[in-house]
Each structure stands twice: as C-alpha cells, then as structure tokens.
Amino acid sequence: MPSPRFPETSSFSKDVIGRYVCNGLDEAILSGDQNPRPDLGRTYPRPDARPFDVIILGGGTFGSALAQHLFANDVAGSHRILLLEAGPFLLPEHTQNLPMIGLGTADPTSVADLRGLQPDKRKEWEKEVWGLSWHSNQKFPGLAYCIGGRSLYWGGWSPMFLDSEVPTAGPTPWPATVVNDLKTRYFKEASD
C-alpha cells in the first residue's frame, strides 16, 4: 500500500507530525532511487541516492538506541540507516508525561482467543496500539506497535536476553562478539 502523500485528517486532528516524522517502506525504498520521479514531485535526478547499509527491525527502546549509536559513531556520515517499526508514530513523548488518555496495556489473551472474538470486541482488546506478535499457549497482554514500543508505557523497559536466547554454540549460534557487545554495552545504553 503506498504511503499517503499528504497528512491525513480525522475528526480531531491533522496528522502533520506523523506524516513528516515517518515514512512508509515504499518511500524509504524510493529514497535510494537516483532517477527523477515526477510522479512524486521530484523532477530532477538524485546522484547521491543509494540503498541502505543497515536496516534495524523494531523502533522500541533497543532498536532506537541501536540506530542512535550507529548514527553517532559513523564519524564519516557514510552509512544509511533505516529503522523499521510495525506500528505508527503515536505520541510525541512518554505517556508518563501526558494526562491519562486510556492507552494502558491490554488484558492478557492469545492469538487463538482473539480470532474467536467479534471485530468490535477485538478492537476493545487492542486499546489503540496493542497487538500479539506470536502464537503461544500462554496468555499475554501483547506488544505496543508504535515508535518507542513498550518504553512509552514502562519507562524505558529494555530487558536483557537470557543466555539461552543468544547461544554462542550449537546449531544456530550468535557471534560471540555480538553477544559480548549486547551484554556489556548496548542493553545498558538502551536501558539508560
């Protein structure tokens, strides 16, 4: 689905912040196109356009901290970094700094239970941004699908991986240097 070219309007607001802070994947991919794009209002070539060097999946606490770290440490400014988030831009700041607007976590459920609900009841469960990202027999309140993720709700929640989640040996090992960097540096930075 192509991204809208202009801010969308609801009964209560015009989404100027979301429209110009975020881009859809289609726009991100087109930003690497060197050719003129008159269909998008760009009649000139972009010889500086190029593909992304790094793509980070998830704009929650850790993904945002990783993107910032990579950006800040790229002293030559030569890398293009793309941060992909499944959900929308939701709030301009942490919910703890806003009046109570009813965006709290959803009640625990499972994908199977949600599939059994009528659409109107499913919307009540979602509470604007909450969703389930995997199937489980354990009921779960879901993840916040929005930039900032759970950290918007829980003051920077960024749990460390368990050793069993990042094995450095066995059939699907993680590189030991990556695990070391995660444990000794990046999780602390994300938490901070």
Short mmCIF file of N, CA and C in Angstrom, two decimals:
data_model
loop_
_atom_site.label_atom_id
_atom_site.label_comp_id
_atom_site.label_asym_id
_atom_site.label_seq_id
_atom_site.Cartn_x
_atom_site.Cartn_y
_atom_site.Cartn_z
N MET A 1 0.84 -1.17 0.00
CA MET A 1 0.00 0.00 0.00
C MET A 1 0.89 1.24 0.00
N PRO A 2 0.70 2.14 -0.95
CA PRO A 2 1.53 3.34 -0.97
C PRO A 2 1.22 4.27 0.20
N SER A 3 2.25 4.94 0.67
CA SER A 3 2.07 5.89 1.76
C SER A 3 1.30 7.11 1.25
N PRO A 4 0.47 7.71 2.09
CA PRO A 4 -0.23 8.92 1.65
C PRO A 4 0.76 10.06 1.44
N ARG A 5 0.53 10.87 0.44
CA ARG A 5 1.46 11.96 0.14
C ARG A 5 1.28 13.13 1.08
N PHE A 6 0.09 13.30 1.64
CA PHE A 6 -0.20 14.45 2.48
C PHE A 6 -0.73 13.99 3.83
N PRO A 7 -0.66 14.84 4.85
CA PRO A 7 -1.17 14.46 6.18
C PRO A 7 -2.64 14.08 6.10
N GLU A 8 -2.98 13.01 6.81
CA GLU A 8 -4.37 12.58 6.87
C GLU A 8 -5.09 13.33 7.99
N THR A 9 -6.40 13.46 7.84
CA THR A 9 -7.19 14.21 8.80
C THR A 9 -8.27 13.32 9.40
N SER A 10 -8.41 13.41 10.72
CA SER A 10 -9.52 12.73 11.40
C SER A 10 -10.46 13.81 11.90
N SER A 11 -11.47 13.42 12.65
CA SER A 11 -12.40 14.39 13.21
C SER A 11 -11.71 15.32 14.20
N PHE A 12 -10.59 14.88 14.78
CA PHE A 12 -9.97 15.64 15.86
C PHE A 12 -8.60 16.21 15.54
N SER A 13 -7.93 15.71 14.53
CA SER A 13 -6.57 16.21 14.29
C SER A 13 -6.15 16.03 12.84
N LYS A 14 -5.11 16.76 12.50
CA LYS A 14 -4.44 16.59 11.22
C LYS A 14 -3.07 16.00 11.55
N ASP A 15 -2.73 14.87 10.96
CA ASP A 15 -1.53 14.12 11.34
C ASP A 15 -0.28 14.67 10.65
N VAL A 16 0.04 15.91 10.93
CA VAL A 16 1.22 16.53 10.35
C VAL A 16 2.49 15.92 10.94
N ILE A 17 2.52 15.74 12.27
CA ILE A 17 3.73 15.18 12.89
C ILE A 17 4.02 13.79 12.35
N GLY A 18 3.02 12.90 12.39
CA GLY A 18 3.24 11.54 11.91
C GLY A 18 3.64 11.50 10.45
N ARG A 19 3.01 12.33 9.62
CA ARG A 19 3.29 12.31 8.18
C ARG A 19 4.73 12.74 7.87
N TYR A 20 5.25 13.71 8.61
CA TYR A 20 6.58 14.22 8.28
C TYR A 20 7.69 13.68 9.18
N VAL A 21 7.36 12.99 10.26
CA VAL A 21 8.37 12.34 11.09
C VAL A 21 8.66 10.95 10.53
N CYS A 22 7.65 10.30 9.97
CA CYS A 22 7.77 8.92 9.50
C CYS A 22 7.64 8.83 7.99
N ASN A 23 8.13 7.72 7.45
CA ASN A 23 7.93 7.37 6.05
C ASN A 23 7.46 5.94 5.98
N GLY A 24 6.71 5.63 4.95
CA GLY A 24 6.35 4.24 4.68
C GLY A 24 7.53 3.53 4.04
N LEU A 25 7.50 2.20 4.03
CA LEU A 25 8.57 1.43 3.42
C LEU A 25 8.74 1.79 1.95
N ASP A 26 7.62 2.03 1.25
CA ASP A 26 7.70 2.40 -0.16
C ASP A 26 8.52 3.69 -0.34
N GLU A 27 8.32 4.66 0.54
CA GLU A 27 9.08 5.91 0.46
C GLU A 27 10.55 5.69 0.80
N ALA A 28 10.81 4.86 1.80
CA ALA A 28 12.19 4.59 2.18
C ALA A 28 12.95 3.93 1.02
N ILE A 29 12.32 2.96 0.37
CA ILE A 29 12.97 2.29 -0.76
C ILE A 29 13.19 3.26 -1.91
N LEU A 30 12.20 4.11 -2.19
CA LEU A 30 12.34 5.08 -3.27
C LEU A 30 13.41 6.13 -2.98
N SER A 31 13.76 6.33 -1.72
CA SER A 31 14.79 7.32 -1.40
C SER A 31 16.16 6.89 -1.93
N GLY A 32 16.30 5.62 -2.31
CA GLY A 32 17.54 5.14 -2.90
C GLY A 32 17.55 5.20 -4.41
N ASP A 33 16.46 5.67 -5.02
CA ASP A 33 16.33 5.74 -6.48
C ASP A 33 16.99 7.02 -6.99
N GLN A 34 17.99 6.89 -7.87
CA GLN A 34 18.71 8.06 -8.38
C GLN A 34 17.98 8.77 -9.51
N ASN A 35 16.97 8.15 -10.07
CA ASN A 35 16.26 8.70 -11.23
C ASN A 35 15.26 9.79 -10.82
N PRO A 36 14.95 10.70 -11.75
CA PRO A 36 13.87 11.66 -11.47
C PRO A 36 12.56 10.91 -11.21
N ARG A 37 11.74 11.42 -10.32
CA ARG A 37 10.44 10.80 -10.00
C ARG A 37 9.35 11.86 -10.09
N PRO A 38 8.97 12.28 -11.31
CA PRO A 38 7.93 13.32 -11.43
C PRO A 38 6.61 12.90 -10.79
N ASP A 39 6.36 11.58 -10.71
CA ASP A 39 5.13 11.11 -10.08
C ASP A 39 5.11 11.44 -8.59
N LEU A 40 6.29 11.71 -8.01
CA LEU A 40 6.39 12.06 -6.60
C LEU A 40 6.77 13.52 -6.40
N GLY A 41 6.78 14.29 -7.48
CA GLY A 41 7.12 15.70 -7.36
C GLY A 41 8.60 15.99 -7.44
N ARG A 42 9.42 14.97 -7.78
CA ARG A 42 10.88 15.17 -7.90
C ARG A 42 11.25 15.06 -9.37
N THR A 43 11.45 16.20 -10.02
CA THR A 43 11.72 16.21 -11.47
C THR A 43 13.19 16.14 -11.80
N TYR A 44 14.04 16.11 -10.81
CA TYR A 44 15.49 16.12 -11.02
C TYR A 44 16.08 14.79 -10.55
N PRO A 45 17.26 14.42 -11.08
CA PRO A 45 17.92 13.19 -10.61
C PRO A 45 18.55 13.39 -9.23
N ARG A 46 18.78 12.29 -8.52
CA ARG A 46 19.44 12.32 -7.21
C ARG A 46 20.67 11.43 -7.28
N PRO A 47 21.80 11.93 -7.79
CA PRO A 47 23.00 11.09 -7.90
C PRO A 47 23.54 10.64 -6.55
N ASP A 48 23.15 11.30 -5.46
CA ASP A 48 23.62 10.91 -4.13
C ASP A 48 22.77 9.80 -3.50
N ALA A 49 21.64 9.47 -4.13
CA ALA A 49 20.76 8.44 -3.57
C ALA A 49 21.42 7.07 -3.66
N ARG A 50 21.24 6.25 -2.62
CA ARG A 50 21.80 4.90 -2.61
C ARG A 50 21.03 4.04 -1.62
N PRO A 51 21.18 2.72 -1.70
CA PRO A 51 20.45 1.84 -0.78
C PRO A 51 20.95 1.98 0.66
N PHE A 52 20.21 1.38 1.57
CA PHE A 52 20.57 1.42 2.99
C PHE A 52 21.69 0.44 3.29
N ASP A 53 22.58 0.85 4.19
CA ASP A 53 23.67 -0.02 4.64
C ASP A 53 23.25 -0.89 5.80
N VAL A 54 22.37 -0.36 6.66
CA VAL A 54 21.91 -1.05 7.86
C VAL A 54 20.40 -0.89 7.95
N ILE A 55 19.70 -2.00 8.20
CA ILE A 55 18.26 -1.96 8.43
C ILE A 55 18.00 -2.57 9.80
N ILE A 56 17.37 -1.81 10.68
CA ILE A 56 17.07 -2.26 12.04
C ILE A 56 15.58 -2.53 12.13
N LEU A 57 15.23 -3.71 12.62
CA LEU A 57 13.82 -4.09 12.75
C LEU A 57 13.35 -3.80 14.17
N GLY A 58 12.42 -2.88 14.31
CA GLY A 58 11.83 -2.55 15.60
C GLY A 58 12.30 -1.21 16.13
N GLY A 59 11.36 -0.31 16.34
CA GLY A 59 11.66 1.04 16.83
C GLY A 59 11.39 1.21 18.30
N GLY A 60 11.46 0.12 19.07
CA GLY A 60 11.29 0.22 20.52
C GLY A 60 12.57 0.73 21.16
N THR A 61 12.69 0.49 22.45
CA THR A 61 13.83 1.00 23.20
C THR A 61 15.15 0.57 22.59
N PHE A 62 15.31 -0.73 22.34
CA PHE A 62 16.60 -1.22 21.88
C PHE A 62 16.89 -0.81 20.44
N GLY A 63 15.91 -0.96 19.55
CA GLY A 63 16.14 -0.58 18.15
C GLY A 63 16.48 0.89 18.01
N SER A 64 15.79 1.75 18.75
CA SER A 64 16.08 3.18 18.70
C SER A 64 17.47 3.49 19.24
N ALA A 65 17.84 2.84 20.35
CA ALA A 65 19.18 3.06 20.92
C ALA A 65 20.26 2.58 19.96
N LEU A 66 20.02 1.44 19.30
CA LEU A 66 21.00 0.92 18.35
C LEU A 66 21.14 1.87 17.16
N ALA A 67 20.03 2.36 16.62
CA ALA A 67 20.08 3.29 15.49
C ALA A 67 20.84 4.56 15.87
N GLN A 68 20.56 5.08 17.06
CA GLN A 68 21.25 6.29 17.52
C GLN A 68 22.74 6.03 17.67
N HIS A 69 23.09 4.87 18.23
CA HIS A 69 24.50 4.51 18.43
C HIS A 69 25.23 4.42 17.08
N LEU A 70 24.63 3.73 16.12
CA LEU A 70 25.26 3.60 14.81
C LEU A 70 25.42 4.96 14.13
N PHE A 71 24.38 5.78 14.24
CA PHE A 71 24.43 7.11 13.64
C PHE A 71 25.52 7.97 14.29
N ALA A 72 25.56 7.98 15.62
CA ALA A 72 26.51 8.82 16.34
C ALA A 72 27.96 8.37 16.12
N ASN A 73 28.17 7.09 15.90
CA ASN A 73 29.53 6.58 15.73
C ASN A 73 30.00 6.52 14.28
N ASP A 74 29.15 6.93 13.37
CA ASP A 74 29.53 6.98 11.96
C ASP A 74 30.14 8.36 11.68
N VAL A 75 31.40 8.54 12.09
CA VAL A 75 32.03 9.86 12.01
C VAL A 75 32.13 10.38 10.58
N ALA A 76 32.21 9.47 9.62
CA ALA A 76 32.29 9.90 8.22
C ALA A 76 30.91 10.23 7.66
N GLY A 77 29.86 9.84 8.39
CA GLY A 77 28.50 10.07 7.89
C GLY A 77 28.23 9.35 6.58
N SER A 78 28.80 8.17 6.43
CA SER A 78 28.73 7.46 5.16
C SER A 78 27.70 6.34 5.12
N HIS A 79 27.09 6.02 6.25
CA HIS A 79 26.15 4.90 6.27
C HIS A 79 24.71 5.40 6.28
N ARG A 80 23.87 4.72 5.51
CA ARG A 80 22.43 4.99 5.55
C ARG A 80 21.81 3.96 6.47
N ILE A 81 21.04 4.43 7.43
CA ILE A 81 20.44 3.56 8.44
C ILE A 81 18.92 3.70 8.34
N LEU A 82 18.23 2.56 8.23
CA LEU A 82 16.77 2.53 8.17
C LEU A 82 16.25 1.81 9.40
N LEU A 83 15.35 2.45 10.11
CA LEU A 83 14.70 1.85 11.27
C LEU A 83 13.26 1.54 10.90
N LEU A 84 12.90 0.26 10.89
CA LEU A 84 11.55 -0.17 10.53
C LEU A 84 10.74 -0.48 11.79
N GLU A 85 9.56 0.08 11.90
CA GLU A 85 8.67 -0.16 13.03
C GLU A 85 7.33 -0.64 12.48
N ALA A 86 6.76 -1.68 13.10
CA ALA A 86 5.49 -2.25 12.63
C ALA A 86 4.31 -1.31 12.86
N GLY A 87 4.41 -0.46 13.85
CA GLY A 87 3.27 0.38 14.18
C GLY A 87 3.50 1.83 13.84
N PRO A 88 2.53 2.68 14.14
CA PRO A 88 2.58 4.09 13.76
C PRO A 88 3.33 4.95 14.77
N PHE A 89 3.58 6.18 14.39
CA PHE A 89 4.03 7.20 15.32
C PHE A 89 2.81 7.50 16.17
N LEU A 90 2.94 7.41 17.48
CA LEU A 90 1.76 7.53 18.33
C LEU A 90 1.78 8.79 19.18
N LEU A 91 2.82 8.95 19.98
CA LEU A 91 2.87 10.05 20.93
C LEU A 91 4.18 10.81 20.80
N PRO A 92 4.16 12.14 21.00
CA PRO A 92 5.39 12.90 20.90
C PRO A 92 6.28 12.77 22.13
N GLU A 93 5.81 12.12 23.19
CA GLU A 93 6.61 11.93 24.39
C GLU A 93 6.09 10.74 25.18
N HIS A 94 6.77 10.41 26.26
CA HIS A 94 6.42 9.28 27.11
C HIS A 94 5.04 9.48 27.73
N THR A 95 4.27 8.41 27.84
CA THR A 95 2.91 8.56 28.38
C THR A 95 2.90 9.05 29.82
N GLN A 96 4.00 8.84 30.56
CA GLN A 96 4.03 9.33 31.94
C GLN A 96 3.98 10.85 32.00
N ASN A 97 4.29 11.52 30.89
CA ASN A 97 4.27 12.98 30.85
C ASN A 97 2.95 13.52 30.31
N LEU A 98 2.00 12.65 30.03
CA LEU A 98 0.73 13.07 29.44
C LEU A 98 -0.41 12.78 30.42
N PRO A 99 -1.53 13.48 30.26
CA PRO A 99 -2.68 13.14 31.10
C PRO A 99 -3.16 11.73 30.79
N MET A 100 -3.94 11.15 31.64
CA MET A 100 -4.45 9.79 31.43
C MET A 100 -5.35 9.78 30.19
N ILE A 101 -4.87 9.09 29.15
CA ILE A 101 -5.64 9.07 27.91
C ILE A 101 -6.09 7.66 27.52
N GLY A 102 -5.98 6.73 28.45
CA GLY A 102 -6.54 5.39 28.21
C GLY A 102 -5.78 4.53 27.24
N LEU A 103 -4.47 4.65 27.19
CA LEU A 103 -3.67 3.82 26.29
C LEU A 103 -2.97 2.70 27.03
N GLY A 104 -3.44 2.37 28.24
CA GLY A 104 -2.80 1.34 29.05
C GLY A 104 -2.75 0.00 28.36
N THR A 105 -2.02 -0.94 28.96
CA THR A 105 -1.87 -2.25 28.36
C THR A 105 -3.21 -2.96 28.25
N ALA A 106 -3.25 -3.87 27.30
CA ALA A 106 -4.46 -4.66 27.08
C ALA A 106 -4.49 -5.84 28.05
N ASP A 107 -5.66 -6.46 28.16
CA ASP A 107 -5.80 -7.63 29.02
C ASP A 107 -5.10 -8.82 28.36
N PRO A 108 -4.50 -9.71 29.14
CA PRO A 108 -3.83 -10.87 28.56
C PRO A 108 -4.78 -11.73 27.73
N THR A 109 -4.31 -12.18 26.59
CA THR A 109 -5.07 -13.05 25.72
C THR A 109 -4.10 -13.82 24.82
N SER A 110 -4.63 -14.59 23.89
CA SER A 110 -3.80 -15.33 22.94
C SER A 110 -4.34 -15.08 21.53
N VAL A 111 -3.55 -15.41 20.52
CA VAL A 111 -3.99 -15.23 19.14
C VAL A 111 -5.25 -16.06 18.89
N ALA A 112 -5.29 -17.29 19.42
CA ALA A 112 -6.48 -18.14 19.24
C ALA A 112 -7.72 -17.49 19.85
N ASP A 113 -7.57 -16.92 21.06
CA ASP A 113 -8.71 -16.25 21.68
C ASP A 113 -9.15 -15.03 20.88
N LEU A 114 -8.20 -14.25 20.37
CA LEU A 114 -8.54 -13.07 19.59
C LEU A 114 -9.28 -13.44 18.30
N ARG A 115 -8.85 -14.52 17.67
CA ARG A 115 -9.53 -14.94 16.44
C ARG A 115 -10.99 -15.32 16.70
N GLY A 116 -11.28 -15.74 17.91
CA GLY A 116 -12.65 -16.11 18.25
C GLY A 116 -13.54 -14.94 18.62
N LEU A 117 -12.96 -13.74 18.77
CA LEU A 117 -13.75 -12.57 19.14
C LEU A 117 -14.39 -11.90 17.92
N GLN A 118 -15.51 -11.26 18.15
CA GLN A 118 -16.12 -10.43 17.11
C GLN A 118 -15.19 -9.22 16.89
N PRO A 119 -15.17 -8.63 15.69
CA PRO A 119 -14.26 -7.50 15.41
C PRO A 119 -14.38 -6.34 16.40
N ASP A 120 -15.60 -6.03 16.86
CA ASP A 120 -15.74 -4.92 17.80
C ASP A 120 -15.11 -5.26 19.15
N LYS A 121 -15.20 -6.50 19.58
CA LYS A 121 -14.58 -6.92 20.84
C LYS A 121 -13.06 -6.97 20.69
N ARG A 122 -12.59 -7.35 19.51
CA ARG A 122 -11.15 -7.38 19.26
C ARG A 122 -10.59 -5.96 19.36
N LYS A 123 -11.30 -4.98 18.83
CA LYS A 123 -10.86 -3.59 18.91
C LYS A 123 -10.81 -3.11 20.35
N GLU A 124 -11.74 -3.54 21.17
CA GLU A 124 -11.72 -3.18 22.59
C GLU A 124 -10.45 -3.71 23.25
N TRP A 125 -10.03 -4.93 22.87
CA TRP A 125 -8.83 -5.51 23.46
C TRP A 125 -7.59 -4.73 23.05
N GLU A 126 -7.51 -4.32 21.79
CA GLU A 126 -6.29 -3.70 21.27
C GLU A 126 -5.96 -2.38 21.95
N LYS A 127 -6.93 -1.65 22.46
CA LYS A 127 -6.68 -0.36 23.13
C LYS A 127 -5.73 0.51 22.31
N GLU A 128 -6.03 0.72 21.08
CA GLU A 128 -5.32 1.60 20.14
C GLU A 128 -4.07 1.01 19.52
N VAL A 129 -3.12 0.48 20.30
CA VAL A 129 -1.84 0.09 19.70
C VAL A 129 -1.36 -1.31 20.04
N TRP A 130 -2.04 -2.02 20.91
CA TRP A 130 -1.51 -3.30 21.39
C TRP A 130 -1.81 -4.43 20.42
N GLY A 131 -0.85 -5.33 20.25
CA GLY A 131 -1.03 -6.48 19.37
C GLY A 131 -0.18 -7.64 19.82
N LEU A 132 -0.49 -8.83 19.31
CA LEU A 132 0.28 -10.03 19.62
C LEU A 132 1.17 -10.36 18.43
N SER A 133 2.43 -10.56 18.71
CA SER A 133 3.38 -10.79 17.61
C SER A 133 3.69 -12.26 17.39
N TRP A 134 3.23 -13.14 18.26
CA TRP A 134 3.49 -14.56 18.08
C TRP A 134 2.36 -15.38 18.70
N HIS A 135 2.28 -16.65 18.26
CA HIS A 135 1.32 -17.59 18.81
C HIS A 135 1.91 -18.24 20.05
N SER A 136 1.10 -18.37 21.08
CA SER A 136 1.57 -19.01 22.30
C SER A 136 0.36 -19.59 23.03
N ASN A 137 0.60 -20.62 23.81
CA ASN A 137 -0.48 -21.14 24.64
C ASN A 137 -0.54 -20.37 25.97
N GLN A 138 0.38 -19.44 26.16
CA GLN A 138 0.37 -18.58 27.35
C GLN A 138 -0.32 -17.27 27.00
N LYS A 139 -1.26 -16.85 27.82
CA LYS A 139 -1.92 -15.57 27.57
C LYS A 139 -0.93 -14.44 27.84
N PHE A 140 -1.02 -13.39 27.02
CA PHE A 140 -0.02 -12.33 27.03
C PHE A 140 -0.71 -11.01 26.70
N PRO A 141 -0.34 -9.89 27.36
CA PRO A 141 -1.01 -8.61 27.06
C PRO A 141 -0.57 -7.98 25.75
N GLY A 142 0.43 -8.53 25.09
CA GLY A 142 0.83 -8.03 23.78
C GLY A 142 1.94 -7.00 23.84
N LEU A 143 2.30 -6.53 22.66
CA LEU A 143 3.34 -5.52 22.50
C LEU A 143 2.71 -4.24 21.97
N ALA A 144 3.32 -3.12 22.28
CA ALA A 144 2.86 -1.84 21.76
C ALA A 144 3.46 -1.64 20.38
N TYR A 145 2.62 -1.62 19.35
CA TYR A 145 3.08 -1.40 17.99
C TYR A 145 3.06 0.08 17.69
N CYS A 146 4.16 0.74 18.03
CA CYS A 146 4.31 2.17 17.78
C CYS A 146 5.78 2.52 18.01
N ILE A 147 6.21 3.63 17.47
CA ILE A 147 7.59 4.06 17.69
C ILE A 147 7.77 4.30 19.18
N GLY A 148 8.80 3.72 19.74
CA GLY A 148 9.02 3.78 21.18
C GLY A 148 8.58 2.51 21.88
N GLY A 149 7.66 1.74 21.24
CA GLY A 149 7.22 0.46 21.77
C GLY A 149 6.84 0.50 23.24
N ARG A 150 7.21 -0.55 23.96
CA ARG A 150 6.85 -0.66 25.37
C ARG A 150 7.47 0.44 26.23
N SER A 151 8.58 1.01 25.76
CA SER A 151 9.23 2.02 26.59
C SER A 151 8.35 3.24 26.80
N LEU A 152 7.39 3.49 25.89
CA LEU A 152 6.45 4.60 26.09
C LEU A 152 5.60 4.38 27.33
N TYR A 153 5.38 3.13 27.66
CA TYR A 153 4.47 2.78 28.74
C TYR A 153 5.19 2.42 30.03
N TRP A 154 6.38 1.84 29.91
CA TRP A 154 7.03 1.29 31.09
C TRP A 154 8.37 1.95 31.39
N GLY A 155 8.51 3.20 31.09
CA GLY A 155 9.69 3.96 31.49
C GLY A 155 11.01 3.44 30.98
N GLY A 156 11.08 2.99 29.74
CA GLY A 156 12.34 2.55 29.19
C GLY A 156 12.64 1.09 29.42
N TRP A 157 11.62 0.26 29.43
CA TRP A 157 11.79 -1.17 29.66
C TRP A 157 12.64 -1.78 28.56
N SER A 158 13.77 -2.36 28.90
CA SER A 158 14.66 -2.98 27.92
C SER A 158 15.36 -4.17 28.56
N PRO A 159 14.66 -5.31 28.65
CA PRO A 159 15.26 -6.47 29.33
C PRO A 159 16.40 -7.06 28.52
N MET A 160 17.36 -7.63 29.23
CA MET A 160 18.48 -8.30 28.58
C MET A 160 18.05 -9.70 28.14
N PHE A 161 18.72 -10.19 27.08
CA PHE A 161 18.49 -11.56 26.66
C PHE A 161 19.00 -12.53 27.72
N LEU A 162 18.34 -13.66 27.83
CA LEU A 162 18.88 -14.76 28.63
C LEU A 162 19.98 -15.44 27.82
N ASP A 163 20.92 -16.09 28.49
CA ASP A 163 21.99 -16.80 27.77
C ASP A 163 21.42 -17.81 26.79
N SER A 164 20.30 -18.44 27.15
CA SER A 164 19.69 -19.43 26.26
C SER A 164 19.10 -18.80 24.99
N GLU A 165 18.86 -17.49 25.01
CA GLU A 165 18.28 -16.81 23.85
C GLU A 165 19.35 -16.35 22.86
N VAL A 166 20.60 -16.29 23.30
CA VAL A 166 21.70 -15.87 22.43
C VAL A 166 22.87 -16.85 22.57
N PRO A 167 22.65 -18.12 22.19
CA PRO A 167 23.72 -19.11 22.35
C PRO A 167 24.88 -18.80 21.41
N THR A 168 26.09 -19.02 21.88
CA THR A 168 27.27 -18.82 21.03
C THR A 168 27.81 -20.14 20.49
N ALA A 169 27.11 -21.23 20.79
CA ALA A 169 27.45 -22.55 20.26
C ALA A 169 26.16 -23.27 19.92
N GLY A 170 26.26 -24.36 19.18
CA GLY A 170 25.09 -25.14 18.84
C GLY A 170 24.66 -24.92 17.40
N PRO A 171 23.44 -25.35 17.07
CA PRO A 171 23.00 -25.32 15.66
C PRO A 171 22.78 -23.90 15.10
N THR A 172 22.39 -22.94 15.94
CA THR A 172 22.15 -21.57 15.45
C THR A 172 22.84 -20.57 16.37
N PRO A 173 24.18 -20.56 16.33
CA PRO A 173 24.92 -19.69 17.26
C PRO A 173 24.90 -18.22 16.85
N TRP A 174 24.95 -17.36 17.84
CA TRP A 174 25.17 -15.93 17.64
C TRP A 174 26.68 -15.70 17.66
N PRO A 175 27.19 -14.71 16.92
CA PRO A 175 28.62 -14.40 17.02
C PRO A 175 28.96 -13.95 18.45
N ALA A 176 30.01 -14.51 19.02
CA ALA A 176 30.38 -14.22 20.41
C ALA A 176 30.64 -12.73 20.62
N THR A 177 31.21 -12.06 19.62
CA THR A 177 31.48 -10.62 19.77
C THR A 177 30.19 -9.82 19.86
N VAL A 178 29.17 -10.24 19.12
CA VAL A 178 27.87 -9.56 19.17
C VAL A 178 27.23 -9.75 20.55
N VAL A 179 27.25 -10.97 21.05
CA VAL A 179 26.68 -11.26 22.37
C VAL A 179 27.41 -10.46 23.45
N ASN A 180 28.73 -10.41 23.35
CA ASN A 180 29.51 -9.64 24.32
C ASN A 180 29.14 -8.16 24.27
N ASP A 181 29.05 -7.60 23.07
CA ASP A 181 28.68 -6.19 22.93
C ASP A 181 27.28 -5.92 23.49
N LEU A 182 26.35 -6.83 23.21
CA LEU A 182 24.99 -6.68 23.74
C LEU A 182 25.00 -6.64 25.26
N LYS A 183 25.70 -7.59 25.85
CA LYS A 183 25.68 -7.72 27.31
C LYS A 183 26.49 -6.64 28.03
N THR A 184 27.60 -6.21 27.43
CA THR A 184 28.46 -5.27 28.14
C THR A 184 28.18 -3.81 27.81
N ARG A 185 27.43 -3.56 26.74
CA ARG A 185 27.24 -2.17 26.36
C ARG A 185 25.82 -1.80 25.96
N TYR A 186 25.28 -2.45 24.92
CA TYR A 186 24.07 -1.95 24.29
C TYR A 186 22.82 -2.04 25.15
N PHE A 187 22.67 -3.10 25.93
CA PHE A 187 21.48 -3.18 26.79
C PHE A 187 21.50 -2.09 27.85
N LYS A 188 22.67 -1.78 28.36
CA LYS A 188 22.76 -0.69 29.34
C LYS A 188 22.41 0.65 28.69
N GLU A 189 22.94 0.89 27.48
CA GLU A 189 22.62 2.12 26.77
C GLU A 189 21.12 2.22 26.48
N ALA A 190 20.51 1.10 26.07
CA ALA A 190 19.08 1.11 25.78
C ALA A 190 18.29 1.38 27.05
N SER A 191 18.70 0.79 28.16
CA SER A 191 18.02 1.00 29.43
C SER A 191 18.17 2.44 29.90
N ASP A 192 19.38 2.99 29.77
CA ASP A 192 19.61 4.38 30.16
C ASP A 192 18.79 5.33 29.32
#
